mmCIF file of C-alpha atoms in Angstrom:
data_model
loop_
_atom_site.group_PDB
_atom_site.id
_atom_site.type_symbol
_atom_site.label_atom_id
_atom_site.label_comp_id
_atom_site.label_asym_id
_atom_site.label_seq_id
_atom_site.Cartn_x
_atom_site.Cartn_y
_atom_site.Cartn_z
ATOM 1 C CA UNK A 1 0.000 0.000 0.000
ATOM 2 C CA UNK A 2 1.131 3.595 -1.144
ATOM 3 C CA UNK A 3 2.305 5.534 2.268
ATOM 4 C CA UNK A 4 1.782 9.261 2.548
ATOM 5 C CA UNK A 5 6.090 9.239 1.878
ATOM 6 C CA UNK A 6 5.634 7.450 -1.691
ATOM 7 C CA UNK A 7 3.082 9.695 -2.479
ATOM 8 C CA UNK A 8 4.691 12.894 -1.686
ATOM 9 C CA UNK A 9 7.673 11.219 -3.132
ATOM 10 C CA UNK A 10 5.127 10.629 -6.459
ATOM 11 C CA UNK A 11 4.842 14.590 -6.968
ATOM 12 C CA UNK A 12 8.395 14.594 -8.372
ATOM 13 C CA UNK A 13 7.110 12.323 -11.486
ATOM 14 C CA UNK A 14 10.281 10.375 -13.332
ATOM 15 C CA UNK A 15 13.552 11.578 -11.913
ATOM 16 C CA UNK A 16 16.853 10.248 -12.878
ATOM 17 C CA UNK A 17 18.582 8.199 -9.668
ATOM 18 C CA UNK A 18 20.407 11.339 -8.535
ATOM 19 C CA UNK A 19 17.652 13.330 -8.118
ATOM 20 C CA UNK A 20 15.746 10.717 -7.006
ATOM 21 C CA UNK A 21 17.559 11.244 -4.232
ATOM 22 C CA UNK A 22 17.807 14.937 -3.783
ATOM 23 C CA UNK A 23 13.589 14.139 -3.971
ATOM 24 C CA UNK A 24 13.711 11.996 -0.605
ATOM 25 C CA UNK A 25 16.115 14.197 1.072
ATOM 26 C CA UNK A 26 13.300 16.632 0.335
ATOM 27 C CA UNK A 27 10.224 14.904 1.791
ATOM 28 C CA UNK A 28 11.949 13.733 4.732
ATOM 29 C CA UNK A 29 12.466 17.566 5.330
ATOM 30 C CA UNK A 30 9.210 18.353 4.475
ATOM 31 C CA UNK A 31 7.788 15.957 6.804
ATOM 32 C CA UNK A 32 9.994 16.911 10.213
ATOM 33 C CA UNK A 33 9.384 20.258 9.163
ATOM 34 C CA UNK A 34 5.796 19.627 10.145
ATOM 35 C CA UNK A 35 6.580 17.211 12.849
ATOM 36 C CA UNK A 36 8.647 20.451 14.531
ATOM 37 C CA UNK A 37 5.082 22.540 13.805
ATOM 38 C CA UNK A 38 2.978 19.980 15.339
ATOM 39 C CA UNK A 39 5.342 19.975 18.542
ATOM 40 C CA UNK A 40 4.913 23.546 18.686
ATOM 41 C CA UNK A 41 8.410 24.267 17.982
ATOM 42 C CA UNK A 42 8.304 27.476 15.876
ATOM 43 C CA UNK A 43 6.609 29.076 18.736
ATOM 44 C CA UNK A 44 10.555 29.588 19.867
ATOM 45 C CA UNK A 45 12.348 29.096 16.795
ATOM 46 C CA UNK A 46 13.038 30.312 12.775
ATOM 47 C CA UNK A 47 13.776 28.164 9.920
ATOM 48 C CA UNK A 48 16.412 29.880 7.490
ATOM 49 C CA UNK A 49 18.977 28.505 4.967
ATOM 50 C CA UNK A 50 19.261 27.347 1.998
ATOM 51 C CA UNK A 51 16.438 24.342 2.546
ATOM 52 C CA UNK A 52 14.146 27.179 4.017
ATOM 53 C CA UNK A 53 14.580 28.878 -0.024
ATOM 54 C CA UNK A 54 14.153 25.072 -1.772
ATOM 55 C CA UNK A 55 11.013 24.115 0.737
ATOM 56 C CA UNK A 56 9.714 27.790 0.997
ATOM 57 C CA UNK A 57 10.388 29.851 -1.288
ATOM 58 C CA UNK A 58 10.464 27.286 -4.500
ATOM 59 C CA UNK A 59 14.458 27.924 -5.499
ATOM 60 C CA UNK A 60 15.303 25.790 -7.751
ATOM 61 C CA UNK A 61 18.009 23.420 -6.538
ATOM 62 C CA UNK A 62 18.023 20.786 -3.273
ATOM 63 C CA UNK A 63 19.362 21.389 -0.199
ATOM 64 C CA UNK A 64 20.494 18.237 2.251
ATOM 65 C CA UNK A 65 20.725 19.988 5.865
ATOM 66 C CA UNK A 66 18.454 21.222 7.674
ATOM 67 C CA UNK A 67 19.107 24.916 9.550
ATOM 68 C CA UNK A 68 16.678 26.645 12.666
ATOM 69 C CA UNK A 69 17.989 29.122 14.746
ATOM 70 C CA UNK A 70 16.138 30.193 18.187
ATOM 71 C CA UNK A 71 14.234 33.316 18.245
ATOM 72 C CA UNK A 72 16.456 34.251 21.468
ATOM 73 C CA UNK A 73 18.246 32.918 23.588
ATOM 74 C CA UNK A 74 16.329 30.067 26.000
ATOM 75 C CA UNK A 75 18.170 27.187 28.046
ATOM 76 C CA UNK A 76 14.876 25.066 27.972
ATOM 77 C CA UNK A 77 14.629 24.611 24.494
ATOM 78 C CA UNK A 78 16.342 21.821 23.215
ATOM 79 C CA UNK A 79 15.597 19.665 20.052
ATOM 80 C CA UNK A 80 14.994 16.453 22.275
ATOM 81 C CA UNK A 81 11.811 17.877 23.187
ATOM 82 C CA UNK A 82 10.327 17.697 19.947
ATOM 83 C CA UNK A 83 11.721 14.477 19.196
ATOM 84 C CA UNK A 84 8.415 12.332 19.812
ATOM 85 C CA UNK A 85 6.742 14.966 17.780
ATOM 86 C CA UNK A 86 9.116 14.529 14.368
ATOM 87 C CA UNK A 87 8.559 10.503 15.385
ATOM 88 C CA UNK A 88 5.230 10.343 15.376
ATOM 89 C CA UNK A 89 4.548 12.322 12.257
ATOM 90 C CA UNK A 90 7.063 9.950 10.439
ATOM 91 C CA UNK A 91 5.040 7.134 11.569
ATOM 92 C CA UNK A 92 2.159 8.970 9.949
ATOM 93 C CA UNK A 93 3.616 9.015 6.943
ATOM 94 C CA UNK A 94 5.242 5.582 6.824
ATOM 95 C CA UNK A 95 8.406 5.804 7.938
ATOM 96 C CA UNK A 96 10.241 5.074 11.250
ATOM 97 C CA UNK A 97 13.158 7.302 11.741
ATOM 98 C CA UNK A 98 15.649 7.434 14.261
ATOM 99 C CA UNK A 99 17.154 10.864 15.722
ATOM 100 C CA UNK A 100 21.107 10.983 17.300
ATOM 101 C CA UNK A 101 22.580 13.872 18.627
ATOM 102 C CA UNK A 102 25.861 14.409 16.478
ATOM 103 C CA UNK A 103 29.273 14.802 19.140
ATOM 104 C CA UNK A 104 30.346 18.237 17.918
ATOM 105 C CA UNK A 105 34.074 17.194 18.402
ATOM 106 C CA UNK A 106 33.707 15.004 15.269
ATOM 107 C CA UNK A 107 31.965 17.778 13.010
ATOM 108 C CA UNK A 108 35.309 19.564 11.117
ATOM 109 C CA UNK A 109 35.264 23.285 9.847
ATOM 110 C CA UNK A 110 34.791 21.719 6.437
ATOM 111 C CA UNK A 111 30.637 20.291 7.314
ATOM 112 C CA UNK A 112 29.960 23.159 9.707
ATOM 113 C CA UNK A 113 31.533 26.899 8.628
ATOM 114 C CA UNK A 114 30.059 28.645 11.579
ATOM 115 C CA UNK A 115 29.506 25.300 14.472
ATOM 116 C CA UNK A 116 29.910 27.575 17.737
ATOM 117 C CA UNK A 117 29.788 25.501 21.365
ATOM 118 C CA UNK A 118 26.006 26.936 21.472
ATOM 119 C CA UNK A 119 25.000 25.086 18.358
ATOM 120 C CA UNK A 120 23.399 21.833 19.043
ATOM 121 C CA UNK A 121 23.909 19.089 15.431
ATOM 122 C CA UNK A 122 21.570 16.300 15.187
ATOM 123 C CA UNK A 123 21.113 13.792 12.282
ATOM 124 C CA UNK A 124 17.571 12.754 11.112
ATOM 125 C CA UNK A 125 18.028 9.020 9.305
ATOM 126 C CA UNK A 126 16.021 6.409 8.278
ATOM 127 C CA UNK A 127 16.848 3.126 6.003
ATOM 128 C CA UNK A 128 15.938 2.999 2.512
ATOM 129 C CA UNK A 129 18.100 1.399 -0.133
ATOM 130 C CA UNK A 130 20.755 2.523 1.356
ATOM 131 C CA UNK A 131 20.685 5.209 5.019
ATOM 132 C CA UNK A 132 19.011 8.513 4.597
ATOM 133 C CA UNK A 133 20.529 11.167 6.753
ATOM 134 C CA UNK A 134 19.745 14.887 7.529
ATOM 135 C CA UNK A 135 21.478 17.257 9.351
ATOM 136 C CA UNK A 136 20.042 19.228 11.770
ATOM 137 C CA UNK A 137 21.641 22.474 13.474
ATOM 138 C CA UNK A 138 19.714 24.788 15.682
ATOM 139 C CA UNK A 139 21.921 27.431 16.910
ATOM 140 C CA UNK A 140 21.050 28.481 20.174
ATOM 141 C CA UNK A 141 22.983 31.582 21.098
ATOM 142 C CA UNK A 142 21.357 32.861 18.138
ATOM 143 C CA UNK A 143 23.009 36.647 16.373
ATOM 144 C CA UNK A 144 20.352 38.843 16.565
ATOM 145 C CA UNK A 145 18.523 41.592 14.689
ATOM 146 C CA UNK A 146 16.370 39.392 12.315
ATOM 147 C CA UNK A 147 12.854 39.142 11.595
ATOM 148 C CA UNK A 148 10.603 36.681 10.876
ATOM 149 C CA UNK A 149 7.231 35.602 9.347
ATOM 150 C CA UNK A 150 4.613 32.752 9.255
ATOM 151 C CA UNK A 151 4.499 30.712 6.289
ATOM 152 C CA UNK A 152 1.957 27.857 4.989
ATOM 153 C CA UNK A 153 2.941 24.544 3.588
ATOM 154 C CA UNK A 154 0.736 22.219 2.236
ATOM 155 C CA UNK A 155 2.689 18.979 2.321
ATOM 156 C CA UNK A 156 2.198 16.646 4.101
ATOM 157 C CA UNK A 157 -0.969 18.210 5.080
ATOM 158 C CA UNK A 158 -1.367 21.937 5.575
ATOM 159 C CA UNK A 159 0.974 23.657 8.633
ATOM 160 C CA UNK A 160 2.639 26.796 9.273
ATOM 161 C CA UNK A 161 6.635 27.343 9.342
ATOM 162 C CA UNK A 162 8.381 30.458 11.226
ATOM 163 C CA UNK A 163 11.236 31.558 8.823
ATOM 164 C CA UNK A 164 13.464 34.116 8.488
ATOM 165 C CA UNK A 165 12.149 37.035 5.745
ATOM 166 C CA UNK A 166 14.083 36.862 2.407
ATOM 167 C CA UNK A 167 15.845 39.850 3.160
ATOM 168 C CA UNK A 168 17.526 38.404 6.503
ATOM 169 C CA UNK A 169 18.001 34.848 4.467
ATOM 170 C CA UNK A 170 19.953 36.566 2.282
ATOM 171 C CA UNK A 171 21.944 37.951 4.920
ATOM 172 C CA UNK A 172 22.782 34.738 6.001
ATOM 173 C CA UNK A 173 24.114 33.227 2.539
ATOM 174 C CA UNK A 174 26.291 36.059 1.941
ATOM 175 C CA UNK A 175 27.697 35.577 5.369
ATOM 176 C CA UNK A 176 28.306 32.322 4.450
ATOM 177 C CA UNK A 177 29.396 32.881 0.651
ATOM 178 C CA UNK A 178 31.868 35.815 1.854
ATOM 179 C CA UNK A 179 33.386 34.084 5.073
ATOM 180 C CA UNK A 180 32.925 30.126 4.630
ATOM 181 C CA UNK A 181 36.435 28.491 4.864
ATOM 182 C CA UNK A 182 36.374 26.189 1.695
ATOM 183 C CA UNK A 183 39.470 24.264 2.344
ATOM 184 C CA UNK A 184 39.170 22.096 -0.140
ATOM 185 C CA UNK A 185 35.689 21.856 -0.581
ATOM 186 C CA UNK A 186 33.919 24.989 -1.900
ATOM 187 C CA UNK A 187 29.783 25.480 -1.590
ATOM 188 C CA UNK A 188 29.057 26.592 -5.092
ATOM 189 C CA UNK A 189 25.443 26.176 -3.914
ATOM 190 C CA UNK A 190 26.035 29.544 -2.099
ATOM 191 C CA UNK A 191 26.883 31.018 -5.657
ATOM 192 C CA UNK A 192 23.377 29.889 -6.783
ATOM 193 C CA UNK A 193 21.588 31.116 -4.063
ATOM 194 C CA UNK A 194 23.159 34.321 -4.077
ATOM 195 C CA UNK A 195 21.964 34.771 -7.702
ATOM 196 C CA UNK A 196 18.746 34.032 -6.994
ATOM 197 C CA UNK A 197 18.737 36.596 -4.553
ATOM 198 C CA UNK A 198 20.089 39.469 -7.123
ATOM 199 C CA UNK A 199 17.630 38.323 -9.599
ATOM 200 C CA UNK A 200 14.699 37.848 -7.328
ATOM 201 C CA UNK A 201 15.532 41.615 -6.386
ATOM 202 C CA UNK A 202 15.403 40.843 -2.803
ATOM 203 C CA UNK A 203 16.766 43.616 -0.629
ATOM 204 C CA UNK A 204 19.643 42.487 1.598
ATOM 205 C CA UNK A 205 19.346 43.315 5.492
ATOM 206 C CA UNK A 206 22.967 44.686 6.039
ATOM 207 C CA UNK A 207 21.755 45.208 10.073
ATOM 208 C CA UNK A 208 21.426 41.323 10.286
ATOM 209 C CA UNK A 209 24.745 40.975 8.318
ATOM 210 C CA UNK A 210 26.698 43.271 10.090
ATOM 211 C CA UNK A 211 25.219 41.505 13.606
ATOM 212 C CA UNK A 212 26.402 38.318 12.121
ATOM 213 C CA UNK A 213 29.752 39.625 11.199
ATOM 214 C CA UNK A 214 30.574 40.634 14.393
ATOM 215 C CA UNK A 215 29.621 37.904 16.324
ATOM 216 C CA UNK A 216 31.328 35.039 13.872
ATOM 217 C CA UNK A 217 34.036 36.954 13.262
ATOM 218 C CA UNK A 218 34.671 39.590 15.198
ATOM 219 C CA UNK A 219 34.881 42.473 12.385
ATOM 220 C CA UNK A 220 32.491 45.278 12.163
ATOM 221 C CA UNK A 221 32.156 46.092 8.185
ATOM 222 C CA UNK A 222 30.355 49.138 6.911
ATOM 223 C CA UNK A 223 28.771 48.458 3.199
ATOM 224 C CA UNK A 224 31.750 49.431 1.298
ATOM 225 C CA UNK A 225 34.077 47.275 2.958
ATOM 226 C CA UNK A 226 31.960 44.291 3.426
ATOM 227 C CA UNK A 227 31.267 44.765 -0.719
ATOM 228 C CA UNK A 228 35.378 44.969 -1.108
ATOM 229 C CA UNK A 229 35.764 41.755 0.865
ATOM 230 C CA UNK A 230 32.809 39.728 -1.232
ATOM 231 C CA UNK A 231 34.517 40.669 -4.518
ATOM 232 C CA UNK A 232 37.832 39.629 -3.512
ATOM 233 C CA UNK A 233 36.372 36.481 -2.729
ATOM 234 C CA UNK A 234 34.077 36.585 -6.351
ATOM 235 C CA UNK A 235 37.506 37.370 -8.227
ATOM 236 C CA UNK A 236 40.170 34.546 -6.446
ATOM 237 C CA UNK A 237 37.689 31.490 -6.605
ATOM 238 C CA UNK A 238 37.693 28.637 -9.234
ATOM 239 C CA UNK A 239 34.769 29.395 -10.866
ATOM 240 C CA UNK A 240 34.875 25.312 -12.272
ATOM 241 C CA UNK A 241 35.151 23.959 -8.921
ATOM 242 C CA UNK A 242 32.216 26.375 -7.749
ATOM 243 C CA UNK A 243 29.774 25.010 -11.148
ATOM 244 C CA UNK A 244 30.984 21.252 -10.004
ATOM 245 C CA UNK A 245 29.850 21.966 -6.524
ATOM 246 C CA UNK A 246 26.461 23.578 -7.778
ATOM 247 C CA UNK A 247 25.511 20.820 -10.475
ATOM 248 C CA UNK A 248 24.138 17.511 -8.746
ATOM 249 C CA UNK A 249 21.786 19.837 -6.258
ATOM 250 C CA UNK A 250 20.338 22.081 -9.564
ATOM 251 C CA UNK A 251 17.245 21.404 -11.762
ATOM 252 C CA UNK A 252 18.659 22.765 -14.829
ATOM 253 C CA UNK A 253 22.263 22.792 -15.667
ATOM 254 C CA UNK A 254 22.297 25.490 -18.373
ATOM 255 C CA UNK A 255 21.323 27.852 -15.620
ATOM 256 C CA UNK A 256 25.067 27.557 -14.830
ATOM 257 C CA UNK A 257 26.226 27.794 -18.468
ATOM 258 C CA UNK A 258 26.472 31.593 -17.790
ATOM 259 C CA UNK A 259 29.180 31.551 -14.849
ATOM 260 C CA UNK A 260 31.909 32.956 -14.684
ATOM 261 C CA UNK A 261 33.997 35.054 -12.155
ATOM 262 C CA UNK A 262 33.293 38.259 -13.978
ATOM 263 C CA UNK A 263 29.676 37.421 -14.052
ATOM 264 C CA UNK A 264 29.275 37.529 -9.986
ATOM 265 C CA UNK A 265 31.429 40.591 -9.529
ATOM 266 C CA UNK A 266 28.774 42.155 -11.887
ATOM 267 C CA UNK A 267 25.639 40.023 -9.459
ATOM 268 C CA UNK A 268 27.741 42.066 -6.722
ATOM 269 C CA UNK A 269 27.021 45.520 -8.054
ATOM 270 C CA UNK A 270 23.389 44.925 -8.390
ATOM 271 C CA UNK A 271 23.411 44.305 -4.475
ATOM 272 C CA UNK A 272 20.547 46.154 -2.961
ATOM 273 C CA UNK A 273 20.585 46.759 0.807
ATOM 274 C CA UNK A 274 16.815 46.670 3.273
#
């Protein structure tokens, strides 16, 4: 018999095995997303990231982790207490999942950018032809000076998601694009999301940036500077090793036919700050 998971899964139509897989890592979000609602969990927390642009806002490429930040700071909110909640809605929906809390000491800078001692890492997993697993991170010393807003979903039935607005998602990715230490593995899917951003026209919240700037890494950037910084970035990166990252999460692969260093350093002077 069909479980809600297959049919949600169904809504994709044909994919090839790849994204076929990308697909499940989405309805497995999709469904503790509204496990987290049910357990009244946005009450004291935001979803934001780049899932929170695939699941909410329709961008199109897949995201694998899963990123919530609390609205302020509370010592009695911990993920554990929504764990029955994300369980039982599984179980709803066909699936029994188990939920680990991830030892931070094994996380390197590589997986987690930004991993402070207040941010608590869980992975979501459950066995299919071979181990689903979602990351979880809910930072909870959270920077400040965001806003949010109420959003409807309609899958797996119809709930309502606290996220971050665009403007202070944004924030966030260019945070990430601008300071993320790549090593030797570089996020081109922050390249595609900030993009989308400049050609969505969305309005970046420089208070939220310059908040998170400070507090991850102890500078405090006016616009100019923070711009100078981002381009130097845009200029000295390997524009092929930012497409390879990009590909296996995007729709369409011609989007990325149009890439090129100078093209972002142009995305960066069509910036527009809240």
């Amino acid at each position: 018999m069909s479980t809600i998971f297959d049919q949600m899964l169904e809504r994709y139509g044909n994919l090839p095995n790849e994204k076929l897989w990308n697909a499940k890592y989405e309805v497995t979000q999709q469904i503790a997303l509204a496990g987290l609602e049910r357990g009244g969990f946005f009450n004291k927390a935001a979803f934001y990231g780049g899932t929170c642009l695939r699941i909410i806002h329709g961008m199109r490429r897949f995201s694998e982790d899963m990123d919530f930040t609390l609205l302020k700071e509370d010592p009695t909110v911990h993920l554990e207490n929504y764990f029955q909640a994300i369980i039982d809605e599984f179980k709803l929906a066909g699936r029994d999942v188990v939920i680990t809390k991830k030892d931070k000491m094994t996380l390197g800078k590589v997986e987690s950018a930004f991993l402070k001692d207040e941010t608590d890492v869980y992975n979501l997993s459950f066995q299919t032809e071979r181990t689903l697993k979602v990351k979880i991170e809910i930072d909870i010393k959270p920077p400040l000076e965001f806003q949010t807003e109420l959003i409807r979903l309609t899958h797996p039935s119809s709930f309502m998601v606290r996220c971050m607005t665009l403007p202070c998602l944004y924030a966030g990715k260019m945070h990430a694009l601008t300071f993320r230490n790549w090593k030797t593995r570089i996020k081109g899917r922050d390249w595609y999301d900030f993009e989308w951003y400049v050609r969505k026209g969305v309005p970046l919240d420089y208070n939220h940036l310059r908040t998170r700037i400070k507090e991850f890494n102890g500078l405090d950037l006016n616009r100019e500077d923070f711009i100078n910084i981002l381009k130097e970035r845009l200029s000295k990166s390997d524009i092929e090793t930012v497409k390879a990252d990009a590909l296996r999460f995007v729709e369409n692969r011609e989007e990325l036919d149009i890439w090129s260093n100078d093209y972002f350093l142009q995305l960066a002077d069509m910036i527009k700050f809240v």
